[in-house]
Amino acid sequence: MDGENKPRVAVHKFSSCDGCQLALLNLGEDLLTLAARVELVHFAEAGPTNPDAWVDVAFVEGSMSTPEDIERIRRIREQSRVLIAIGACAVSGGIQGLRNQADGAAWIAQLYEHPGAIASLAQSTPVSAHVKVDFELYGCPVDSAQMLAAVNALLLGAVPRASTDKVCTECKRQGHPCVMVSRGIACLGPVTRSGCGALCPSLGRDCYGCYGPAENANTDALTAQFARLGLDATAIRQRFQGINSQAPVFLAAAQRTGAGHD
Amino acid sequence: MTETTRSVEIHVPVLARVEGEGALDLVIENGNITRLRLRIFEPPRFFEKFLEGHHYSEIPDLVARICGICPVAYQVTAAQALEQLYGVELTPWARALRRALYCGEWLQSHSLHVHLLAAPDYFGCNSAIELAQIAPDVVRRGLRLQALGNELMDLIGTRSVHPVGVRVGGFHAAPPVARVRELRVRLLTALSEAEALVRWAAAIPLPPDEQAFVSVAMRHAHDYAIEAGDIAASDGLQIGADAYDAHFAERHEPHSTALYSSYRGQPYLVGPLARLNLNHDRLPSQLCSLLVETGFALPSRNVFHSLVARAVEIWLALDEAARLLADYTLPDAPWVPVEPRAGVATGCTEAPRGLLWHRYQMDADGRVVNARIVPPTSQNQARIEADLQQSLLAFGLDRPDEALRLHCEKVIRNYDPCISCATHFLRLNVERT
């Protein structure tokens, strides 16, 4: 593949922790292999800055949380053949989406001496709330293998496939004892999308939902189970209001608990 | 009209190779800097507010999300602050593993910064990918060290970005002996690569830029301070984490979403160079000999030495992790039980970018009443502005705008500002009149 025909790739950052970009920056020596196969047109943290150039694939990390973000994501969409949202922030508004149910203006006034100088929208929203997204990669963080599989599929002209299993299924396959059944721990595995490798239950702890809601997630049944384990409405709401708090399925489950906000 | 009196404006939309986004406004009037402002506009993420009402057991998982590059710093600082409030004594096994996990993060973060972010500047390259074309062995060595840091974090924390293994009271589970032994061998093997890295970094011609500043870092009775110790300053201050507020202040400037910190009303330096300035007497003798050989003298008043300081701490992190994991065995229990109580939890550790301070007011049920987190980047922000002011004068204000911009970026990168944590980066607007 010569330089002329290399797919042009951009990585854009919005409100985030930078952790999903690390899926590329942490590739080690494979990063140089990737750089040889694609043309990294814009990837500010790695060096190239050309945010407005046409690309074949744009990866977008982070949630939309300022008026400027909305304008920027529209320009990116216009300049990208394929737009992939990477990670919980870009897919579901992220942990900072926890402010969506709060009084943002009051929070700014409590944290900053000059509240008028802080440009911030009332809501932290996913990319798909503003522009068409071709593919969403879940996870907090997304993992490198998942990112490379998506890039490879796109290079071959295929549509990347997302996992539809639940963490529960992955956990059973690996043969871990169920933390909820055996130890009464309030685990989100039954309703969470797989992809992490069932890491938390493998340590004997609760899944806390990094990959967001799985397909056909029965959150009502899980809410009932959490109540049987002794969690009150607030604790149940907080279980669903974590890393992927604004994912519609988790948001609805949290609201059905009837618990108010702290 | 001379060079310094023309009126020019430079606009660079995004500063490359920093973690986040910001801008620098520079006004030069008649050969003098009349305005210099570093503006950070990473949108606020309100972590301190949404922690309120959450149970102590959730805090390590939540605060990790402040920074994907240094999640361990946030997790360990929070866990230790809470452990102290709850009167929990970690087992020596858990203490050693926490410090080894932290070494993994230093190794990963420093290697990323040295090779992917800072070094290209000194070789006329725009990225590590370009640098790899002229110095492939150097870049590959850096990426291997970074990968090893990630492996160490993955081994102990079960995932390198946002680890899931840390809990208040210790760890959720113990890593298997065979994997620890295997990785320890590779840590020891990598020491020779780290030594070559220190020699390479020390030989890079850096701008001579001596400045006066106060260094602030943690200091421990006998170890090189990472996760434990008092807060010390180069003027002799030595205090516990709970006294931080009495000596350090934060203020908000309207041009930035990061808060500015000051010590006795003055800017101060945190990070690898501040740590080495205060703790070079805590380095292992083998590393001291290497520094003597390379001619890297400490303490240093040249912040450009931060690149060398990171290389030194990469060697240290490898050596320290290998020492901590020697004779590793499985513990009776990876964690000790915790009984919450009401009160104020304060704690600090040395994140890769410098001192990180947390304060949590907790209720009797173990829930957060309020939280305050002071990350290293906001502590360095006033110092970066003071540095730019002096460094630009030394560099020469009559240089072309492009040279000024590059110099500003180099200065700012010395601090490895992790703007996600505080807070994005560099539009340079130069106005000359």
XYZ file of C-alpha atoms in Angstrom:
695
model
C 0.000 0.000 0.000
C 1.656 3.211 -1.052
C 1.442 6.571 0.692
C -1.168 7.882 -1.748
C -3.681 5.160 -0.956
C -3.243 4.843 2.777
C -6.482 5.379 4.661
C -6.547 8.756 6.342
C -7.312 8.575 10.065
C -8.035 11.257 12.652
C -8.397 11.011 16.440
C -10.354 13.823 18.063
C -10.706 14.570 21.765
C -13.647 16.168 23.524
C -14.471 16.105 27.247
C -12.731 12.999 28.537
C -9.858 11.594 30.536
C -7.702 10.757 27.436
C -7.904 7.080 28.413
C -9.474 5.833 25.161
C -6.760 7.496 23.010
C -4.381 5.392 25.059
C -5.847 2.347 23.320
C -3.672 3.604 20.426
C -0.845 5.302 22.344
C -0.379 2.220 24.512
C 0.070 -0.119 21.544
C 3.825 -0.108 22.144
C 5.843 -0.900 19.022
C 2.584 -1.797 17.215
C 1.887 1.949 17.162
C 4.675 2.290 14.563
C 3.130 -0.562 12.541
C -0.226 1.172 12.609
C 1.403 4.480 11.618
C 2.884 2.681 8.594
C -0.497 1.277 7.518
C -2.602 4.416 7.899
C -1.946 8.119 7.556
C -2.521 9.758 10.935
C -3.835 13.108 9.739
C -4.939 14.489 13.078
C -4.026 13.069 16.471
C -3.040 16.029 18.633
C -1.705 14.031 21.540
C 0.597 12.060 19.230
C 1.667 15.136 17.229
C -0.201 15.574 13.930
C -2.658 18.501 14.064
C -4.914 19.016 11.095
C -8.384 18.942 12.621
C -10.287 20.178 9.560
C -8.770 17.873 6.888
C -10.843 15.202 5.078
C -10.347 11.730 6.536
C -11.576 8.218 5.864
C -12.007 7.339 9.536
C -12.463 9.733 12.434
C -12.286 8.354 15.957
C -13.980 10.623 18.459
C -13.234 10.417 22.183
C -15.158 12.373 24.784
C -18.583 13.851 25.349
C -20.051 17.078 24.043
C -20.216 19.565 26.880
C -19.624 23.105 25.576
C -21.296 25.177 22.833
C -17.995 25.056 20.873
C -18.024 21.237 21.002
C -21.281 21.094 19.037
C -19.829 23.229 16.232
C -16.602 21.232 16.205
C -18.306 17.799 15.974
C -20.422 19.038 13.026
C -17.255 20.110 11.161
C -15.656 16.728 11.905
C -18.732 14.889 10.581
C -18.632 16.894 7.336
C -14.958 16.000 6.854
C -15.183 12.253 7.664
C -16.282 9.275 5.591
C -16.728 7.105 8.692
C -17.142 8.460 12.203
C -16.551 6.134 15.142
C -17.394 7.168 18.688
C -14.951 5.553 21.123
C -15.637 4.992 24.779
C -18.313 5.686 27.348
C -17.987 9.504 27.130
C -18.500 9.597 23.338
C -21.140 6.857 23.365
C -23.221 7.788 26.393
C -22.011 11.142 27.736
C -19.620 9.580 30.206
C -19.189 9.886 33.927
C -19.437 13.683 33.571
C -23.026 13.029 32.423
C -23.806 12.673 36.109
C -24.226 16.440 36.065
C -27.208 16.143 33.674
C -29.557 15.489 36.559
C -28.025 18.227 38.674
C -28.114 21.965 38.794
C -25.001 22.671 36.702
C -25.057 26.413 37.295
C -25.049 25.894 41.048
C -22.125 23.461 40.736
C -20.088 25.984 38.719
C -20.823 28.666 41.293
C -19.600 26.366 44.064
C -16.346 25.423 42.299
C -15.267 28.613 40.516
C -14.816 32.196 41.684
C -15.749 33.531 38.222
C -18.737 31.392 37.158
C -19.452 33.679 34.209
C -16.103 32.663 32.656
C -16.995 28.962 32.515
C -18.613 27.917 29.221
C -20.434 24.706 29.906
C -23.674 23.221 28.574
C -26.241 21.975 31.058
C -25.906 18.469 29.618
C -22.947 16.261 28.765
C -24.142 14.372 25.681
C -22.956 11.568 23.389
C -21.724 12.259 19.852
C -24.871 10.621 18.420
C -27.032 13.331 20.005
C -25.614 15.818 17.478
C -24.367 14.014 14.337
C -24.710 10.639 12.582
C -22.363 8.095 14.109
C -21.375 5.100 11.962
C -20.125 2.874 14.743
C -19.879 2.995 18.491
C -17.158 1.307 20.520
C -18.198 0.845 24.111
C -15.990 0.721 27.169
C -14.375 2.829 29.845
C -11.794 2.529 28.459
C -12.147 0.888 25.040
C -9.406 -1.666 24.614
C -6.634 -1.770 22.029
C -7.680 -5.096 20.470
C -11.201 -3.759 20.005
C -9.875 -0.546 18.357
C -7.523 -2.451 16.029
C -10.270 -4.906 15.075
C -12.470 -1.947 14.116
C -9.654 -0.333 12.077
C -8.847 -3.648 10.363
C -12.498 -4.324 9.523
C -12.851 -0.847 8.050
C -9.603 -1.242 6.063
C -11.051 -4.419 4.561
C -14.298 -2.622 3.772
C -16.271 -4.582 6.369
C -18.532 -3.280 9.122
C -16.978 -3.814 12.564
C -18.974 -6.137 14.820
C -19.872 -5.202 18.342
C -20.161 -7.735 21.094
C -23.749 -8.296 22.150
C -23.053 -10.714 25.010
C -23.403 -9.792 28.614
C -20.542 -9.729 31.113
C -22.467 -12.499 32.855
C -22.099 -14.796 29.819
C -18.385 -14.030 29.507
C -17.903 -14.616 33.232
C -19.676 -18.005 33.143
C -17.607 -19.040 30.108
C -14.464 -18.306 32.098
C -15.778 -20.357 35.005
C -15.730 -17.702 37.731
C -18.009 -18.254 40.731
C -20.939 -15.825 40.542
C -20.235 -13.004 43.032
C -23.929 -12.173 43.348
C -25.129 -15.712 43.992
C -22.241 -16.923 46.112
C -21.393 -13.734 48.020
C -24.418 -11.442 47.726
C -22.444 -8.705 45.921
C -24.538 -6.258 43.838
C -22.999 -7.003 40.421
C -24.028 -5.235 37.164
C -22.787 -8.189 35.061
C -26.299 -9.424 34.103
C -27.132 -6.156 32.298
C -23.685 -4.973 31.103
C -22.222 -5.461 27.608
C -19.176 -7.719 27.519
C -15.803 -6.708 26.109
C -13.647 -6.269 29.180
C -13.091 -9.972 29.754
C -15.234 -10.098 32.915
C -12.325 -8.534 34.793
C -14.114 -7.493 37.957
C -15.923 -10.751 38.733
C -12.619 -12.546 38.034
C -11.310 -10.660 41.103
C -14.370 -11.580 43.180
C -15.794 -8.073 42.950
C -18.827 -6.459 41.317
C -19.008 -5.443 37.649
C -19.749 -1.696 37.660
C -20.852 -1.321 34.058
C -17.862 0.085 32.106
C -19.183 -1.209 28.757
C -22.722 0.120 29.185
C -26.025 -1.707 28.844
C -26.142 -4.994 26.914
C -28.930 -5.783 24.456
C -32.194 -6.828 26.106
C -30.897 -5.911 29.543
C -33.494 -6.796 32.156
C -32.784 -3.992 34.577
C -36.103 -4.453 36.392
C -35.171 -7.996 37.407
C -31.749 -6.804 38.521
C -33.272 -3.936 40.507
C -35.497 -6.460 42.294
C -32.462 -8.657 42.998
C -30.494 -5.674 44.353
C -33.427 -4.878 46.662
C -33.422 -8.503 47.905
C -29.707 -8.071 48.659
C -30.651 -5.164 50.909
C -29.776 -2.147 48.715
C -32.056 0.857 49.272
C -33.449 2.940 46.398
C -30.547 5.409 46.535
C -27.930 2.673 46.424
C -29.732 0.997 43.480
C -29.960 4.300 41.624
C -26.231 4.867 42.171
C -25.451 1.409 40.750
C -27.050 2.420 37.433
C -25.692 5.977 37.643
C -21.980 5.357 37.164
C -19.656 5.299 34.173
C -22.519 5.047 31.646
C -25.092 7.042 33.597
C -26.687 8.601 30.496
C -27.112 5.359 28.523
C -30.932 5.337 28.086
C -31.409 1.853 29.592
C -29.390 2.678 32.716
C -30.904 6.141 33.035
C -34.433 4.705 32.893
C -33.558 2.028 35.456
C -32.169 4.696 37.788
C -35.270 6.852 37.389
C -37.584 3.899 38.121
C -35.977 3.522 41.558
C -37.766 6.743 42.482
C -34.750 7.805 44.520
C -33.971 11.512 44.462
C -30.541 12.942 43.916
C -28.147 13.635 46.683
C 9.931 49.816 12.665
C 12.098 47.235 14.342
C 11.350 43.524 14.732
C 10.008 43.944 18.259
C 7.659 46.802 17.480
C 5.780 45.249 14.548
C 2.286 44.092 15.292
C 1.803 40.376 14.726
C -0.763 37.815 15.684
C -0.141 34.078 15.599
C -2.979 31.631 15.822
C -2.233 27.959 16.356
C -5.539 26.100 16.737
C -4.405 23.132 18.827
C -1.176 22.575 20.675
C 0.161 19.163 19.828
C 1.619 16.606 22.177
C 0.045 17.620 25.426
C -2.778 15.855 27.154
C -5.702 18.249 26.619
C -6.200 21.662 25.005
C -5.282 25.253 25.814
C -4.049 28.510 24.462
C -1.397 31.097 25.174
C -1.951 34.819 24.757
C 1.218 36.836 24.409
C 1.341 40.599 24.019
C 4.716 42.216 23.297
C 4.894 45.997 23.481
C 8.144 47.822 22.675
C 10.210 44.718 23.337
C 8.519 43.879 26.635
C 5.988 41.217 27.514
C 2.977 43.113 28.782
C 0.584 40.207 28.918
C 1.144 36.473 29.128
C -1.734 34.179 29.896
C -1.952 30.433 29.698
C -5.592 29.624 29.100
C -6.821 26.145 29.834
C -10.245 25.400 28.480
C -10.799 21.758 29.044
C -14.488 21.818 29.921
C -15.066 21.304 33.618
C -16.145 17.768 34.491
C -17.378 18.440 38.021
C -15.850 15.379 39.664
C -15.824 16.908 43.117
C -19.550 17.538 42.923
C -20.756 14.199 41.664
C -18.680 12.299 44.198
C -21.026 13.702 46.829
C -23.356 11.037 48.234
C -21.270 8.154 46.918
C -20.069 5.349 49.144
C -16.384 5.184 50.016
C -16.083 1.817 48.286
C -16.922 3.443 44.919
C -14.407 6.291 45.156
C -11.340 4.526 43.691
C -13.329 3.516 40.565
C -14.848 6.987 40.156
C -11.754 9.167 40.684
C -9.712 6.983 38.297
C -11.792 8.533 35.500
C -10.256 11.956 36.139
C -7.195 10.847 34.149
C -6.664 7.898 31.820
C -2.885 8.381 32.001
C -2.528 8.482 35.779
C -5.590 6.677 37.187
C -3.482 4.892 39.801
C -2.426 8.208 41.342
C -6.081 9.137 41.879
C -7.072 5.696 43.127
C -4.199 5.294 45.549
C -4.468 8.843 46.920
C -8.178 8.411 47.594
C -7.814 4.933 49.070
C -5.003 5.998 51.390
C -6.815 9.115 52.598
C -9.843 6.982 53.484
C -7.744 4.242 55.063
C -6.146 6.804 57.325
C -9.531 8.219 58.367
C -10.869 4.726 59.027
C -7.815 3.709 61.019
C -6.970 0.909 58.605
C -3.420 -0.408 58.589
C -2.549 -2.030 55.247
C -0.627 -5.277 55.341
C 3.037 -4.981 54.284
C 2.051 -7.110 51.252
C -0.604 -4.585 50.170
C 1.698 -1.617 50.854
C 4.423 -3.101 48.671
C 1.953 -3.903 45.899
C 0.440 -0.385 45.957
C 3.923 1.133 45.527
C 4.814 -1.347 42.758
C 1.544 -0.524 40.959
C 2.422 3.171 41.253
C 5.903 2.431 39.784
C 4.092 0.899 36.784
C 2.208 4.144 36.266
C 5.396 6.276 36.501
C 7.079 3.959 33.988
C 4.114 4.123 31.576
C 3.398 7.831 31.905
C 7.034 9.023 31.865
C 7.933 6.812 28.867
C 4.913 8.132 26.976
C 5.834 11.723 27.781
C 9.566 11.468 27.034
C 9.174 9.694 23.692
C 5.768 10.597 22.282
C 5.387 14.120 23.651
C 8.693 15.820 24.559
C 11.621 14.346 22.604
C 10.460 15.144 19.037
C 10.996 18.881 19.820
C 14.732 18.381 20.288
C 15.248 16.573 16.980
C 13.244 18.885 14.722
C 10.359 16.420 14.484
C 6.642 16.957 14.852
C 5.877 13.545 16.283
C 7.405 10.356 17.610
C 6.389 8.730 14.338
C 8.682 11.198 12.515
C 11.355 10.740 15.164
C 11.156 6.979 14.616
C 12.325 7.536 11.039
C 15.623 9.084 12.176
C 16.037 7.345 15.554
C 14.053 4.109 15.336
C 15.934 2.361 18.135
C 15.333 5.209 20.580
C 11.598 5.359 19.877
C 11.199 1.581 19.944
C 13.058 1.402 23.264
C 10.728 4.071 24.664
C 7.615 2.272 23.453
C 8.876 -0.989 24.981
C 9.408 0.709 28.358
C 5.944 2.257 28.123
C 4.465 -1.162 27.305
C 6.269 -2.683 30.285
C 4.753 -0.012 32.553
C 1.340 -0.917 31.203
C 2.000 -4.601 31.820
C 2.961 -3.906 35.417
C -0.226 -1.878 35.932
C -2.231 -4.620 34.241
C -0.664 -7.323 36.398
C -1.351 -5.602 39.714
C -4.426 -3.528 38.778
C -5.933 -6.049 36.298
C -6.275 -3.328 33.615
C -3.748 -0.587 32.796
C -6.224 2.179 31.969
C -8.634 2.506 34.870
C -7.427 -0.466 36.900
C -10.092 -2.406 38.786
C -7.961 -4.096 41.437
C -7.549 -1.343 44.056
C -9.974 -1.205 46.979
C -10.029 0.691 50.226
C -8.168 -1.687 52.565
C -5.847 -3.215 49.948
C -6.565 -5.057 46.692
C -9.583 -7.054 45.529
C -7.362 -10.042 44.681
C -3.712 -11.046 44.580
C -1.875 -11.431 41.261
C -0.619 -14.992 40.661
C 2.957 -15.746 41.755
C 4.093 -17.139 38.387
C 3.060 -13.988 36.505
C 4.726 -11.716 39.060
C 7.974 -13.676 38.823
C 7.920 -13.636 35.032
C 7.333 -9.880 34.857
C 9.962 -9.169 37.529
C 12.619 -10.831 35.361
C 11.650 -8.517 32.514
C 11.772 -5.460 34.798
C 15.330 -6.342 35.763
C 16.275 -6.961 32.131
C 14.862 -3.554 31.167
C 17.195 -1.746 33.606
C 19.944 -1.708 30.972
C 17.488 -0.080 28.510
C 16.610 2.498 31.152
C 20.296 3.177 31.769
C 20.808 3.778 28.034
C 17.747 6.047 28.111
C 19.207 8.150 30.963
C 22.507 8.530 29.060
C 20.644 9.468 25.861
C 18.394 11.987 27.646
C 21.311 13.579 29.520
C 23.183 14.062 26.223
C 20.346 15.988 24.508
C 21.453 19.649 24.228
C 18.899 21.532 26.349
C 18.508 25.314 26.525
C 20.457 26.792 29.467
C 17.662 28.445 31.418
C 18.431 28.868 35.124
C 15.487 30.246 37.060
C 14.696 30.765 40.720
C 11.686 28.812 41.983
C 10.499 26.807 44.953
C 10.263 23.035 44.428
C 7.469 21.201 46.241
C 7.386 17.420 46.548
C 6.805 14.707 49.063
C 9.660 13.501 51.207
C 9.952 10.194 53.039
C 12.205 9.236 55.919
C 14.184 6.712 53.882
C 12.478 5.956 50.547
C 12.237 8.023 47.372
C 8.756 9.449 47.992
C 6.059 8.076 45.697
C 2.955 7.101 47.628
C 4.059 7.957 51.163
C 5.739 10.841 52.951
C 5.314 14.433 54.118
C 4.912 17.467 51.867
C 8.226 19.327 51.632
C 9.409 22.507 49.931
C 12.932 23.554 48.928
C 12.728 26.453 51.418
C 12.603 24.006 54.329
C 8.854 23.478 54.797
C 7.882 19.985 55.871
C 4.230 19.303 56.733
C 1.676 16.500 56.796
C -1.019 16.215 54.115
C -3.607 17.558 56.558
C -1.712 20.892 56.831
C -1.668 21.498 53.041
C -4.479 24.046 53.216
C -2.619 26.155 55.760
C 0.293 26.725 53.368
C -1.100 26.414 49.843
C -3.964 28.390 48.273
C -6.041 27.952 45.125
C -7.660 30.755 43.136
C -9.678 30.875 39.922
C -8.656 33.190 37.073
C -11.415 33.948 34.565
C -9.235 32.933 31.564
C -8.862 29.321 32.653
C -10.900 26.361 33.880
C -7.941 25.142 35.929
C -7.496 26.691 39.326
C -4.169 28.352 40.144
C -2.239 27.261 43.221
C 0.248 29.311 45.172
C 2.612 28.750 48.097
C 3.221 31.769 50.303
C 1.682 33.823 47.519
C 4.201 32.552 44.943
C 4.157 30.044 42.067
C 5.932 26.737 42.749
C 7.122 23.673 40.855
C 5.800 20.140 41.296
C 6.742 17.064 39.259
C 9.792 14.920 38.521
C 12.381 17.710 38.694
C 10.946 19.052 41.974
C 11.028 15.507 43.363
C 14.655 14.978 42.349
C 15.626 18.409 43.663
C 14.285 17.510 47.087
C 15.023 13.790 47.165
C 18.244 13.148 45.206
C 19.744 11.891 48.469
C 17.183 9.069 48.427
C 18.310 7.611 45.072
C 19.993 4.201 45.013
C 23.795 4.428 44.777
C 23.903 2.779 41.349
C 21.647 5.499 39.959
C 23.695 8.239 41.693
C 26.838 6.922 39.996
C 25.057 6.963 36.637
C 24.028 10.593 37.208
C 27.603 11.579 38.100
C 28.823 9.890 34.907
C 26.289 11.732 32.775
C 27.020 15.073 34.499
C 23.377 15.599 35.549
C 23.844 17.682 38.727
C 21.081 18.058 41.310
C 19.422 20.190 42.492
C 18.748 21.830 39.128
C 17.181 25.242 38.484
C 16.672 24.508 34.760
C 13.162 23.141 34.180
C 14.319 21.772 30.776
C 16.000 19.109 32.918
C 12.502 17.680 33.498
C 13.035 15.403 30.485
C 16.185 13.940 32.062
C 14.389 13.750 35.420
C 11.682 11.565 33.865
C 14.333 9.249 32.401
C 15.937 8.994 35.865
C 12.598 8.165 37.445
C 11.985 5.511 34.765
C 15.167 3.752 35.930
C 14.100 4.217 39.529
C 10.588 2.863 38.924
C 11.943 -0.293 37.277
C 14.467 -0.892 40.044
C 11.990 -0.156 42.805
C 9.253 -2.380 41.344
C 11.726 -5.237 40.951
C 12.824 -4.785 44.585
C 9.224 -4.665 45.853
C 8.230 -7.797 43.938
C 11.245 -9.868 45.004
C 10.165 -12.819 47.130
C 6.509 -12.193 46.188
C 4.112 -14.660 47.775
C 0.345 -14.894 48.017
C -1.068 -13.118 51.106
C -3.473 -14.602 53.678
C -5.939 -11.930 52.587
C -5.434 -9.235 49.908
C -7.467 -6.708 51.857
C -8.371 -5.868 55.424
C -11.936 -5.067 56.516
C -12.931 -1.407 56.762
C -15.320 0.211 59.228
C -16.433 3.694 58.088
C -16.607 6.638 60.478
C -17.450 10.301 60.104
C -14.600 12.742 59.639
C -12.220 14.386 57.200
C -9.877 12.249 55.072
C -6.840 13.974 53.575
C -4.038 12.382 51.637
C -1.431 13.006 48.974
C 0.865 11.054 46.675
C 3.329 11.868 43.890
C 1.403 11.451 40.617
C 3.708 11.214 37.567
C 3.184 14.979 37.037
C 3.633 15.900 40.697
C 1.891 16.290 44.016
C -1.746 15.201 44.070
C -3.829 16.145 47.118
C -7.297 14.900 48.077
C -9.654 15.867 50.888
C -12.959 14.133 51.600
C -15.461 14.963 54.280
C -17.219 11.668 55.005
C -20.385 10.879 56.978
C -20.808 8.029 59.448
C -22.304 5.732 56.764
C -19.174 6.079 54.645
C -20.683 8.540 52.134
C -18.978 11.620 50.672
C -20.287 14.904 52.081
C -17.883 16.997 50.014
C -14.636 16.471 48.144
C -11.659 18.563 47.037
C -9.021 17.378 44.584
C -5.907 19.425 43.754
C -4.153 17.892 40.713
C -0.516 18.627 39.794
C -1.279 20.593 36.621
C -3.209 23.298 38.442
C -0.363 23.563 40.958
C 2.108 24.091 38.109
C -0.031 26.547 36.129
C 1.247 29.751 37.775
C 4.845 28.424 37.543
C 4.410 27.714 33.797
C 3.383 31.349 33.251
C 6.299 32.644 35.341
C 8.676 30.302 33.476
C 7.398 31.433 30.046
C 7.876 35.050 31.046
C 11.536 34.507 31.989
C 12.317 31.902 29.373
C 11.021 34.025 26.486
C 13.140 36.997 27.605
C 16.211 34.751 27.753
C 15.322 33.223 24.364
C 14.858 36.666 22.744
C 11.561 38.334 21.938
C 12.804 39.503 18.527
C 12.804 35.939 17.184
C 10.247 34.991 14.497
C 6.772 34.124 15.740
C 7.120 30.471 14.734
C 10.314 30.143 16.811
C 8.599 31.819 19.768
C 5.663 29.432 19.532
C 7.911 26.370 19.413
C 9.903 27.633 22.384
C 6.709 28.251 24.377
C 5.499 24.749 23.578
C 8.803 23.256 24.701
C 8.629 25.159 27.967
C 5.054 24.090 28.585
C 5.791 20.443 27.731
C 8.480 20.385 30.431
C 5.608 20.394 32.897
C 3.803 17.588 31.026
C 0.533 19.358 31.700
C -2.186 16.777 31.878
C -4.938 19.127 31.004
C -7.640 16.498 31.148
C -7.108 16.192 34.836
C -7.370 19.827 35.581
C -8.766 20.715 33.184
C -6.854 21.516 26.918
C -3.929 23.032 24.827
C -1.859 25.555 22.489
C -3.309 28.386 20.672
C -0.638 31.073 20.667
C -1.815 34.576 20.049
C 1.112 36.994 19.814
C 0.391 40.661 19.571
C 3.318 42.992 19.037
C 2.962 46.740 19.138
